[in-house]
Amino acid sequence: MTKYLTSRANAETRPIHLVNQRGLKEWLTGKPVAVRRWLEASAFDAAPGRFTLLPDDKKGIGGVLVGVDETDMLWACAALPAGLPLGRYRIETDLSADDATAVALGWLLGTYRFDRYKSFESGLSSLVWPKTADQKAALGMAEGISLTRDLINTPAEDMGPAELAEAAKALAKAHKGKFKAIVGEDLLKKNFPSIHAVGRAAEKTPRLIDLKWGTKGPRVTLVGKGVCFDSGGLDLKPAGGMKMMKKDMGGSAHVLGLASIIMAAKLPVRLRVLIPAVENAVSGNAFRPLDVLDTRKGLTVEVGNTDAEGRLVLSDALTEACSEKPDLLIDFATLTGAARVALGTDLPAMFCNNDTVAAMLLRHGELEGDPVWRMPLHQPYRKQLESKVADLSNISNGPYGGAITAALFLEHFVEGATPWVHFDVMAWNLAARPGRPEGGEAMGVRATYGMIKEFVAQGGSA
Ligand code: BES
Ligand code: ZN
Ligand code: ZN
């Protein structure tokens, strides 16, 4: 991926011109007749997403003209690495530093391919780094996002709790962080009963992954749902619903990607990443409907449905996270189908107990072209989680507001004073768009990174 951004132009490097619809006429003034005729004949209108090759005076390619919308520079050139004749290109148009960085990141993301099991025949074109681009920022972001995508795309057979832990360990090593995992029966000994209960049925041993990095600055703790495959458990999912559930560790892939970005940028934070990694499997020792589980916090939970397993494993991780009183606690999870019914597949549902942090997130979502949507922690719905035999049920007693009741379940395990964000994400592109192939996707990560950066710059309190 990173090899497609180069520092050197050569004699064959072709120019790319970026133009918006209003500016097309002006751009054309003084251009050779051949160019003007060609654009007219091909009805090129500079609509965002359209691009065309330009002729030179020797019947060759003189360059590329790309229609852009200045508010969306990130994806402006993302279709080009795979869409242009193979070669080297440079951006001819003057760009602000932010736009140059965005275009470079879009190019990098446009070269992402999941090639673990298949090699791709067709090549990809390279871009000369735009002059004012922040190379470090673009590379750090692209590497983090590509890590998230790879982890999600890898099938459950090759991305179980152990492999997920290996990925976290490798990441910790690359940035001189600390890695630890509590595995199998030790989960019981060290009091992580709900992670163990959900994960115990699987051949692949459950574990709690714990990564630490950084020695100064605010404590930022990331928690990610790491259900490496969600069969639903004894409340087995139907085939259609189960098919995509290799992506149910998407939350953990998000926090590892985000951690990679934070560490690459050497952001002055004391970072901790906690991932309850399990497979929700079916076997003779699987946890059952109406079992009552212990949690690390001491609350008892009645299992209304074994398919609502994410909130169970997250509850113990959130309790552990809060024991250190972080300045900021953020979790990502593919938690509910209901969040997708509410907001569709692309828009992450964001819940937050702190209005300052939520406002920052919404703003950075807009700024980075990575929108998130705030949903309410509507307290009156808490009673829908009541159980007659335990402190709490893991499902709501009705069919409505499932993303909200899931978030309210998690809130029981968060210390009230801790600024906390919960993301319920799809983690998957159902259809390809430029720079965003079908498959695993990081959603809300750029917005969150922008927010954390600002949070740190403000002194780390909200
Ligand atoms: N992993 C699923 C949620 C999910 C499903 C996310 C499809 C994205 C796409 C989760 O563990 C689950 O099964 N949740 C149930 C909860 C229900 C039993 C209360 C759901 O959303 O149906
Ligand atoms: Zn489930
Ligand atoms: Zn799940």
PDB file of N, CA and C in Angstrom, residues 149-236:
ATOM      1  N   ARG A 149      -9.026  -3.289   8.441  1.00  0.00           N
ATOM      2  CA  ARG A 149      -9.661  -4.038   7.342  1.00  0.00           C
ATOM      3  C   ARG A 149      -9.142  -5.467   7.259  1.00  0.00           C
ATOM      4  N   ASP A 150      -7.823  -5.621   7.356  1.00  0.00           N
ATOM      5  CA  ASP A 150      -7.239  -6.971   7.264  1.00  0.00           C
ATOM      6  C   ASP A 150      -7.770  -7.883   8.374  1.00  0.00           C
ATOM      7  N   LEU A 151      -7.805  -7.348   9.592  1.00  0.00           N
ATOM      8  CA  LEU A 151      -8.240  -8.174  10.728  1.00  0.00           C
ATOM      9  C   LEU A 151      -9.684  -8.631  10.527  1.00  0.00           C
ATOM     10  N   ILE A 152     -10.529  -7.711  10.046  1.00  0.00           N
ATOM     11  CA  ILE A 152     -11.948  -8.058   9.847  1.00  0.00           C
ATOM     12  C   ILE A 152     -12.100  -9.040   8.689  1.00  0.00           C
ATOM     13  N   ASN A 153     -11.362  -8.810   7.616  1.00  0.00           N
ATOM     14  CA  ASN A 153     -11.529  -9.639   6.422  1.00  0.00           C
ATOM     15  C   ASN A 153     -11.038 -11.070   6.621  1.00  0.00           C
ATOM     16  N   THR A 154     -10.105 -11.258   7.539  1.00  0.00           N
ATOM     17  CA  THR A 154      -9.564 -12.606   7.755  1.00  0.00           C
ATOM     18  C   THR A 154     -10.633 -13.512   8.365  1.00  0.00           C
ATOM     19  N   PRO A 155     -10.884 -14.660   7.736  1.00  0.00           N
ATOM     20  CA  PRO A 155     -11.949 -15.534   8.236  1.00  0.00           C
ATOM     21  C   PRO A 155     -11.680 -16.043   9.649  1.00  0.00           C
ATOM     22  N   ALA A 156     -12.745 -16.435  10.320  1.00  0.00           N
ATOM     23  CA  ALA A 156     -12.667 -16.823  11.737  1.00  0.00           C
ATOM     24  C   ALA A 156     -11.675 -17.962  11.967  1.00  0.00           C
ATOM     25  N   GLU A 157     -11.556 -18.853  10.996  1.00  0.00           N
ATOM     26  CA  GLU A 157     -10.623 -19.977  11.161  1.00  0.00           C
ATOM     27  C   GLU A 157      -9.196 -19.473  11.378  1.00  0.00           C
ATOM     28  N   ASP A 158      -8.854 -18.380  10.733  1.00  0.00           N
ATOM     29  CA  ASP A 158      -7.500 -17.827  10.840  1.00  0.00           C
ATOM     30  C   ASP A 158      -7.437 -16.576  11.707  1.00  0.00           C
ATOM     31  N   MET A 159      -8.541 -16.183  12.289  1.00  0.00           N
ATOM     32  CA  MET A 159      -8.564 -14.997  13.155  1.00  0.00           C
ATOM     33  C   MET A 159      -9.425 -15.296  14.385  1.00  0.00           C
ATOM     34  N   GLY A 160      -8.937 -16.278  15.140  1.00  0.00           N
ATOM     35  CA  GLY A 160      -9.594 -16.603  16.403  1.00  0.00           C
ATOM     36  C   GLY A 160      -8.998 -15.743  17.510  1.00  0.00           C
ATOM     37  N   PRO A 161      -9.428 -15.977  18.756  1.00  0.00           N
ATOM     38  CA  PRO A 161      -8.901 -15.210  19.885  1.00  0.00           C
ATOM     39  C   PRO A 161      -7.363 -15.230  19.955  1.00  0.00           C
ATOM     40  N   ALA A 162      -6.744 -16.380  19.636  1.00  0.00           N
ATOM     41  CA  ALA A 162      -5.282 -16.465  19.726  1.00  0.00           C
ATOM     42  C   ALA A 162      -4.616 -15.594  18.661  1.00  0.00           C
ATOM     43  N   GLU A 163      -5.151 -15.640  17.436  1.00  0.00           N
ATOM     44  CA  GLU A 163      -4.568 -14.843  16.353  1.00  0.00           C
ATOM     45  C   GLU A 163      -4.798 -13.354  16.575  1.00  0.00           C
ATOM     46  N   LEU A 164      -5.958 -13.023  17.120  1.00  0.00           N
ATOM     47  CA  LEU A 164      -6.245 -11.621  17.440  1.00  0.00           C
ATOM     48  C   LEU A 164      -5.246 -11.123  18.491  1.00  0.00           C
ATOM     49  N   ALA A 165      -4.972 -11.988  19.467  1.00  0.00           N
ATOM     50  CA  ALA A 165      -3.988 -11.633  20.496  1.00  0.00           C
ATOM     51  C   ALA A 165      -2.597 -11.473  19.872  1.00  0.00           C
ATOM     52  N   GLU A 166      -2.265 -12.349  18.925  1.00  0.00           N
ATOM     53  CA  GLU A 166      -0.966 -12.226  18.243  1.00  0.00           C
ATOM     54  C   GLU A 166      -0.856 -10.891  17.511  1.00  0.00           C
ATOM     55  N   ALA A 167      -1.946 -10.489  16.884  1.00  0.00           N
ATOM     56  CA  ALA A 167      -1.952  -9.204  16.159  1.00  0.00           C
ATOM     57  C   ALA A 167      -1.713  -8.048  17.141  1.00  0.00           C
ATOM     58  N   ALA A 168      -2.358  -8.133  18.306  1.00  0.00           N
ATOM     59  CA  ALA A 168      -2.181  -7.075  19.313  1.00  0.00           C
ATOM     60  C   ALA A 168      -0.747  -7.089  19.838  1.00  0.00           C
ATOM     61  N   LYS A 169      -0.213  -8.297  20.006  1.00  0.00           N
ATOM     62  CA  LYS A 169       1.154  -8.444  20.507  1.00  0.00           C
ATOM     63  C   LYS A 169       2.161  -7.847  19.510  1.00  0.00           C
ATOM     64  N   ALA A 170       1.948  -8.150  18.239  1.00  0.00           N
ATOM     65  CA  ALA A 170       2.840  -7.623  17.197  1.00  0.00           C
ATOM     66  C   ALA A 170       2.772  -6.098  17.155  1.00  0.00           C
ATOM     67  N   LEU A 171       1.582  -5.567  17.309  1.00  0.00           N
ATOM     68  CA  LEU A 171       1.405  -4.112  17.297  1.00  0.00           C
ATOM     69  C   LEU A 171       2.115  -3.484  18.496  1.00  0.00           C
ATOM     70  N   ALA A 172       1.951  -4.118  19.657  1.00  0.00           N
ATOM     71  CA  ALA A 172       2.620  -3.614  20.864  1.00  0.00           C
ATOM     72  C   ALA A 172       4.135  -3.617  20.657  1.00  0.00           C
ATOM     73  N   LYS A 173       4.625  -4.706  20.080  1.00  0.00           N
ATOM     74  CA  LYS A 173       6.069  -4.840  19.859  1.00  0.00           C
ATOM     75  C   LYS A 173       6.579  -3.760  18.904  1.00  0.00           C
ATOM     76  N   ALA A 174       5.847  -3.535  17.836  1.00  0.00           N
ATOM     77  CA  ALA A 174       6.273  -2.560  16.826  1.00  0.00           C
ATOM     78  C   ALA A 174       6.413  -1.159  17.425  1.00  0.00           C
ATOM     79  N   HIS A 175       5.643  -0.880  18.477  1.00  0.00           N
ATOM     80  CA  HIS A 175       5.683   0.466  19.062  1.00  0.00           C
ATOM     81  C   HIS A 175       6.245   0.467  20.480  1.00  0.00           C
ATOM     82  N   LYS A 176       6.912  -0.623  20.830  1.00  0.00           N
ATOM     83  CA  LYS A 176       7.512  -0.748  22.153  1.00  0.00           C
ATOM     84  C   LYS A 176       6.492  -0.550  23.278  1.00  0.00           C
ATOM     85  N   GLY A 177       5.339  -1.142  23.088  1.00  0.00           N
ATOM     86  CA  GLY A 177       4.322  -1.143  24.133  1.00  0.00           C
ATOM     87  C   GLY A 177       4.362  -2.456  24.902  1.00  0.00           C
ATOM     88  N   LYS A 178       3.423  -2.593  25.851  1.00  0.00           N
ATOM     89  CA  LYS A 178       3.369  -3.816  26.661  1.00  0.00           C
ATOM     90  C   LYS A 178       2.127  -4.617  26.298  1.00  0.00           C
ATOM     91  N   PHE A 179       2.324  -5.910  26.204  1.00  0.00           N
ATOM     92  CA  PHE A 179       1.211  -6.797  25.865  1.00  0.00           C
ATOM     93  C   PHE A 179       1.017  -7.834  26.960  1.00  0.00           C
ATOM     94  N   LYS A 180      -0.235  -8.113  27.250  1.00  0.00           N
ATOM     95  CA  LYS A 180      -0.564  -9.132  28.239  1.00  0.00           C
ATOM     96  C   LYS A 180      -1.869  -9.786  27.818  1.00  0.00           C
ATOM     97  N   ALA A 181      -2.056 -11.049  28.172  1.00  0.00           N
ATOM     98  CA  ALA A 181      -3.366 -11.656  27.925  1.00  0.00           C
ATOM     99  C   ALA A 181      -3.707 -12.587  29.085  1.00  0.00           C
ATOM    100  N   ILE A 182      -4.960 -12.578  29.460  1.00  0.00           N
ATOM    101  CA  ILE A 182      -5.447 -13.521  30.466  1.00  0.00           C
ATOM    102  C   ILE A 182      -6.254 -14.571  29.710  1.00  0.00           C
ATOM    103  N   VAL A 183      -5.794 -15.835  29.803  1.00  0.00           N
ATOM    104  CA  VAL A 183      -6.285 -16.859  28.872  1.00  0.00           C
ATOM    105  C   VAL A 183      -7.023 -17.980  29.601  1.00  0.00           C
ATOM    106  N   GLY A 184      -8.138 -18.406  29.036  1.00  0.00           N
ATOM    107  CA  GLY A 184      -8.832 -19.627  29.467  1.00  0.00           C
ATOM    108  C   GLY A 184      -9.282 -19.575  30.920  1.00  0.00           C
ATOM    109  N   GLU A 185      -8.923 -20.658  31.682  1.00  0.00           N
ATOM    110  CA  GLU A 185      -9.375 -20.768  33.073  1.00  0.00           C
ATOM    111  C   GLU A 185      -8.900 -19.602  33.939  1.00  0.00           C
ATOM    112  N   ASP A 186      -7.794 -18.988  33.523  1.00  0.00           N
ATOM    113  CA  ASP A 186      -7.304 -17.825  34.274  1.00  0.00           C
ATOM    114  C   ASP A 186      -8.327 -16.693  34.301  1.00  0.00           C
ATOM    115  N   LEU A 187      -9.212 -16.664  33.310  1.00  0.00           N
ATOM    116  CA  LEU A 187     -10.267 -15.646  33.306  1.00  0.00           C
ATOM    117  C   LEU A 187     -11.134 -15.794  34.557  1.00  0.00           C
ATOM    118  N   LEU A 188     -11.359 -17.042  34.962  1.00  0.00           N
ATOM    119  CA  LEU A 188     -12.149 -17.272  36.175  1.00  0.00           C
ATOM    120  C   LEU A 188     -11.349 -16.891  37.416  1.00  0.00           C
ATOM    121  N   LYS A 189     -10.082 -17.335  37.433  1.00  0.00           N
ATOM    122  CA  LYS A 189      -9.228 -17.046  38.593  1.00  0.00           C
ATOM    123  C   LYS A 189      -9.087 -15.561  38.812  1.00  0.00           C
ATOM    124  N   LYS A 190      -8.970 -14.815  37.718  1.00  0.00           N
ATOM    125  CA  LYS A 190      -8.750 -13.362  37.834  1.00  0.00           C
ATOM    126  C   LYS A 190     -10.052 -12.570  37.775  1.00  0.00           C
ATOM    127  N   ASN A 191     -11.162 -13.294  37.887  1.00  0.00           N
ATOM    128  CA  ASN A 191     -12.479 -12.654  37.963  1.00  0.00           C
ATOM    129  C   ASN A 191     -12.924 -11.912  36.693  1.00  0.00           C
ATOM    130  N   PHE A 192     -12.924 -12.647  35.587  1.00  0.00           N
ATOM    131  CA  PHE A 192     -13.593 -12.157  34.374  1.00  0.00           C
ATOM    132  C   PHE A 192     -14.650 -13.190  33.968  1.00  0.00           C
ATOM    133  N   PRO A 193     -15.660 -13.372  34.833  1.00  0.00           N
ATOM    134  CA  PRO A 193     -16.575 -14.504  34.649  1.00  0.00           C
ATOM    135  C   PRO A 193     -17.414 -14.438  33.378  1.00  0.00           C
ATOM    136  N   SER A 194     -17.807 -13.252  32.957  1.00  0.00           N
ATOM    137  CA  SER A 194     -18.701 -13.252  31.786  1.00  0.00           C
ATOM    138  C   SER A 194     -17.928 -13.471  30.492  1.00  0.00           C
ATOM    139  N   ILE A 195     -16.670 -13.042  30.433  1.00  0.00           N
ATOM    140  CA  ILE A 195     -15.865 -13.351  29.237  1.00  0.00           C
ATOM    141  C   ILE A 195     -15.694 -14.866  29.138  1.00  0.00           C
ATOM    142  N   HIS A 196     -15.419 -15.480  30.275  1.00  0.00           N
ATOM    143  CA  HIS A 196     -15.241 -16.935  30.285  1.00  0.00           C
ATOM    144  C   HIS A 196     -16.522 -17.650  29.904  1.00  0.00           C
ATOM    145  N   ALA A 197     -17.651 -17.225  30.467  1.00  0.00           N
ATOM    146  CA  ALA A 197     -18.928 -17.912  30.214  1.00  0.00           C
ATOM    147  C   ALA A 197     -19.275 -17.893  28.731  1.00  0.00           C
ATOM    148  N   VAL A 198     -19.084 -16.764  28.078  1.00  0.00           N
ATOM    149  CA  VAL A 198     -19.418 -16.672  26.650  1.00  0.00           C
ATOM    150  C   VAL A 198     -18.432 -17.493  25.819  1.00  0.00           C
ATOM    151  N   GLY A 199     -17.154 -17.479  26.204  1.00  0.00           N
ATOM    152  CA  GLY A 199     -16.120 -18.087  25.366  1.00  0.00           C
ATOM    153  C   GLY A 199     -15.825 -19.543  25.646  1.00  0.00           C
ATOM    154  N   ARG A 200     -16.360 -20.089  26.728  1.00  0.00           N
ATOM    155  CA  ARG A 200     -15.904 -21.419  27.170  1.00  0.00           C
ATOM    156  C   ARG A 200     -16.311 -22.556  26.244  1.00  0.00           C
ATOM    157  N   ALA A 201     -17.355 -22.370  25.448  1.00  0.00           N
ATOM    158  CA  ALA A 201     -17.825 -23.476  24.603  1.00  0.00           C
ATOM    159  C   ALA A 201     -16.923 -23.715  23.393  1.00  0.00           C
ATOM    160  N   ALA A 202     -16.138 -22.748  23.045  1.00  0.00           N
ATOM    161  CA  ALA A 202     -15.353 -22.853  21.807  1.00  0.00           C
ATOM    162  C   ALA A 202     -14.053 -23.622  22.021  1.00  0.00           C
ATOM    163  N   GLU A 203     -13.624 -24.325  20.978  1.00  0.00           N
ATOM    164  CA  GLU A 203     -12.304 -24.953  20.968  1.00  0.00           C
ATOM    165  C   GLU A 203     -11.221 -23.896  21.125  1.00  0.00           C
ATOM    166  N   LYS A 204     -11.455 -22.769  20.534  1.00  0.00           N
ATOM    167  CA  LYS A 204     -10.481 -21.674  20.563  1.00  0.00           C
ATOM    168  C   LYS A 204     -10.651 -20.919  21.879  1.00  0.00           C
ATOM    169  N   THR A 205      -9.604 -20.973  22.697  1.00  0.00           N
ATOM    170  CA  THR A 205      -9.687 -20.500  24.072  1.00  0.00           C
ATOM    171  C   THR A 205      -9.943 -18.996  24.169  1.00  0.00           C
ATOM    172  N   PRO A 206     -10.913 -18.599  25.005  1.00  0.00           N
ATOM    173  CA  PRO A 206     -11.187 -17.167  25.182  1.00  0.00           C
ATOM    174  C   PRO A 206     -10.060 -16.474  25.939  1.00  0.00           C
ATOM    175  N   ARG A 207      -9.975 -15.179  25.779  1.00  0.00           N
ATOM    176  CA  ARG A 207      -8.936 -14.430  26.500  1.00  0.00           C
ATOM    177  C   ARG A 207      -9.276 -12.946  26.572  1.00  0.00           C
ATOM    178  N   LEU A 208      -8.618 -12.267  27.502  1.00  0.00           N
ATOM    179  CA  LEU A 208      -8.700 -10.812  27.563  1.00  0.00           C
ATOM    180  C   LEU A 208      -7.343 -10.263  27.159  1.00  0.00           C
ATOM    181  N   ILE A 209      -7.347  -9.511  26.066  1.00  0.00           N
ATOM    182  CA  ILE A 209      -6.120  -8.917  25.537  1.00  0.00           C
ATOM    183  C   ILE A 209      -5.946  -7.545  26.177  1.00  0.00           C
ATOM    184  N   ASP A 210      -4.723  -7.244  26.563  1.00  0.00           N
ATOM    185  CA  ASP A 210      -4.460  -6.001  27.296  1.00  0.00           C
ATOM    186  C   ASP A 210      -3.153  -5.394  26.777  1.00  0.00           C
ATOM    187  N   LEU A 211      -3.268  -4.273  26.081  1.00  0.00           N
ATOM    188  CA  LEU A 211      -2.095  -3.600  25.509  1.00  0.00           C
ATOM    189  C   LEU A 211      -1.936  -2.255  26.200  1.00  0.00           C
ATOM    190  N   LYS A 212      -0.701  -1.924  26.561  1.00  0.00           N
ATOM    191  CA  LYS A 212      -0.439  -0.616  27.175  1.00  0.00           C
ATOM    192  C   LYS A 212       0.707   0.074  26.464  1.00  0.00           C
ATOM    193  N   TRP A 213       0.603   1.380  26.339  1.00  0.00           N
ATOM    194  CA  TRP A 213       1.639   2.145  25.634  1.00  0.00           C
ATOM    195  C   TRP A 213       1.619   3.585  26.142  1.00  0.00           C
ATOM    196  N   GLY A 214       2.795   4.177  26.272  1.00  0.00           N
ATOM    197  CA  GLY A 214       2.887   5.605  26.630  1.00  0.00           C
ATOM    198  C   GLY A 214       3.013   5.807  28.125  1.00  0.00           C
ATOM    199  N   THR A 215       3.748   6.852  28.500  1.00  0.00           N
ATOM    200  CA  THR A 215       4.026   7.072  29.922  1.00  0.00           C
ATOM    201  C   THR A 215       3.553   8.429  30.415  1.00  0.00           C
ATOM    202  N   LYS A 216       3.167   9.297  29.496  1.00  0.00           N
ATOM    203  CA  LYS A 216       2.703  10.602  29.969  1.00  0.00           C
ATOM    204  C   LYS A 216       1.435  11.034  29.235  1.00  0.00           C
ATOM    205  N   GLY A 217       0.755  12.010  29.830  1.00  0.00           N
ATOM    206  CA  GLY A 217      -0.480  12.497  29.213  1.00  0.00           C
ATOM    207  C   GLY A 217      -1.702  11.807  29.780  1.00  0.00           C
ATOM    208  N   PRO A 218      -2.871  12.199  29.293  1.00  0.00           N
ATOM    209  CA  PRO A 218      -4.113  11.626  29.804  1.00  0.00           C
ATOM    210  C   PRO A 218      -4.219  10.125  29.530  1.00  0.00           C
ATOM    211  N   ARG A 219      -4.962   9.475  30.411  1.00  0.00           N
ATOM    212  CA  ARG A 219      -5.226   8.043  30.204  1.00  0.00           C
ATOM    213  C   ARG A 219      -6.383   7.874  29.223  1.00  0.00           C
ATOM    214  N   VAL A 220      -6.073   7.260  28.097  1.00  0.00           N
ATOM    215  CA  VAL A 220      -7.101   6.976  27.089  1.00  0.00           C
ATOM    216  C   VAL A 220      -7.215   5.461  26.964  1.00  0.00           C
ATOM    217  N   THR A 221      -8.390   4.935  27.267  1.00  0.00           N
ATOM    218  CA  THR A 221      -8.580   3.486  27.214  1.00  0.00           C
ATOM    219  C   THR A 221      -9.589   3.127  26.138  1.00  0.00           C
ATOM    220  N   LEU A 222      -9.181   2.194  25.275  1.00  0.00           N
ATOM    221  CA  LEU A 222     -10.028   1.731  24.180  1.00  0.00           C
ATOM    222  C   LEU A 222     -10.445   0.294  24.453  1.00  0.00           C
ATOM    223  N   VAL A 223     -11.724   0.019  24.289  1.00  0.00           N
ATOM    224  CA  VAL A 223     -12.237  -1.336  24.494  1.00  0.00           C
ATOM    225  C   VAL A 223     -12.922  -1.778  23.203  1.00  0.00           C
ATOM    226  N   GLY A 224     -12.613  -2.989  22.725  1.00  0.00           N
ATOM    227  CA  GLY A 224     -13.212  -3.446  21.468  1.00  0.00           C
ATOM    228  C   GLY A 224     -13.818  -4.823  21.596  1.00  0.00           C
ATOM    229  N   LYS A 225     -15.025  -4.969  21.064  1.00  0.00           N
ATOM    230  CA  LYS A 225     -15.678  -6.285  21.062  1.00  0.00           C
ATOM    231  C   LYS A 225     -14.902  -7.223  20.146  1.00  0.00           C
ATOM    232  N   GLY A 226     -14.419  -8.311  20.721  1.00  0.00           N
ATOM    233  CA  GLY A 226     -13.615  -9.255  19.945  1.00  0.00           C
ATOM    234  C   GLY A 226     -14.281 -10.616  19.836  1.00  0.00           C
ATOM    235  N   VAL A 227     -15.506 -10.644  19.342  1.00  0.00           N
ATOM    236  CA  VAL A 227     -16.174 -11.934  19.123  1.00  0.00           C
ATOM    237  C   VAL A 227     -15.743 -12.429  17.735  1.00  0.00           C
ATOM    238  N   CYS A 228     -14.797 -13.344  17.743  1.00  0.00           N
ATOM    239  CA  CYS A 228     -14.146 -13.733  16.492  1.00  0.00           C
ATOM    240  C   CYS A 228     -15.087 -14.462  15.547  1.00  0.00           C
ATOM    241  N   PHE A 229     -16.075 -15.125  16.113  1.00  0.00           N
ATOM    242  CA  PHE A 229     -17.208 -15.593  15.301  1.00  0.00           C
ATOM    243  C   PHE A 229     -18.424 -15.650  16.208  1.00  0.00           C
ATOM    244  N   ASP A 230     -19.529 -15.129  15.688  1.00  0.00           N
ATOM    245  CA  ASP A 230     -20.768 -15.120  16.480  1.00  0.00           C
ATOM    246  C   ASP A 230     -21.798 -16.021  15.812  1.00  0.00           C
ATOM    247  N   SER A 231     -21.842 -17.272  16.287  1.00  0.00           N
ATOM    248  CA  SER A 231     -22.857 -18.205  15.766  1.00  0.00           C
ATOM    249  C   SER A 231     -24.215 -17.897  16.385  1.00  0.00           C
ATOM    250  N   GLY A 232     -24.219 -17.079  17.423  1.00  0.00           N
ATOM    251  CA  GLY A 232     -25.434 -16.828  18.191  1.00  0.00           C
ATOM    252  C   GLY A 232     -25.441 -17.663  19.471  1.00  0.00           C
ATOM    253  N   GLY A 233     -24.602 -18.705  19.502  1.00  0.00           N
ATOM    254  CA  GLY A 233     -24.635 -19.624  20.645  1.00  0.00           C
ATOM    255  C   GLY A 233     -25.863 -20.528  20.534  1.00  0.00           C
ATOM    256  N   LEU A 234     -26.360 -21.021  21.664  1.00  0.00           N
ATOM    257  CA  LEU A 234     -27.513 -21.935  21.611  1.00  0.00           C
ATOM    258  C   LEU A 234     -28.722 -21.260  20.969  1.00  0.00           C
ATOM    259  N   ASP A 235     -28.855 -19.965  21.112  1.00  0.00           N
ATOM    260  CA  ASP A 235     -29.851 -19.207  20.334  1.00  0.00           C
ATOM    261  C   ASP A 235     -29.253 -18.953  18.953  1.00  0.00           C
ATOM    262  N   LEU A 236     -29.062 -20.049  18.257  1.00  0.00           N
ATOM    263  CA  LEU A 236     -28.299 -20.049  17.002  1.00  0.00           C
ATOM    264  C   LEU A 236     -28.883 -19.092  15.964  1.00  0.00           C
TER     265      LEU A 236
END
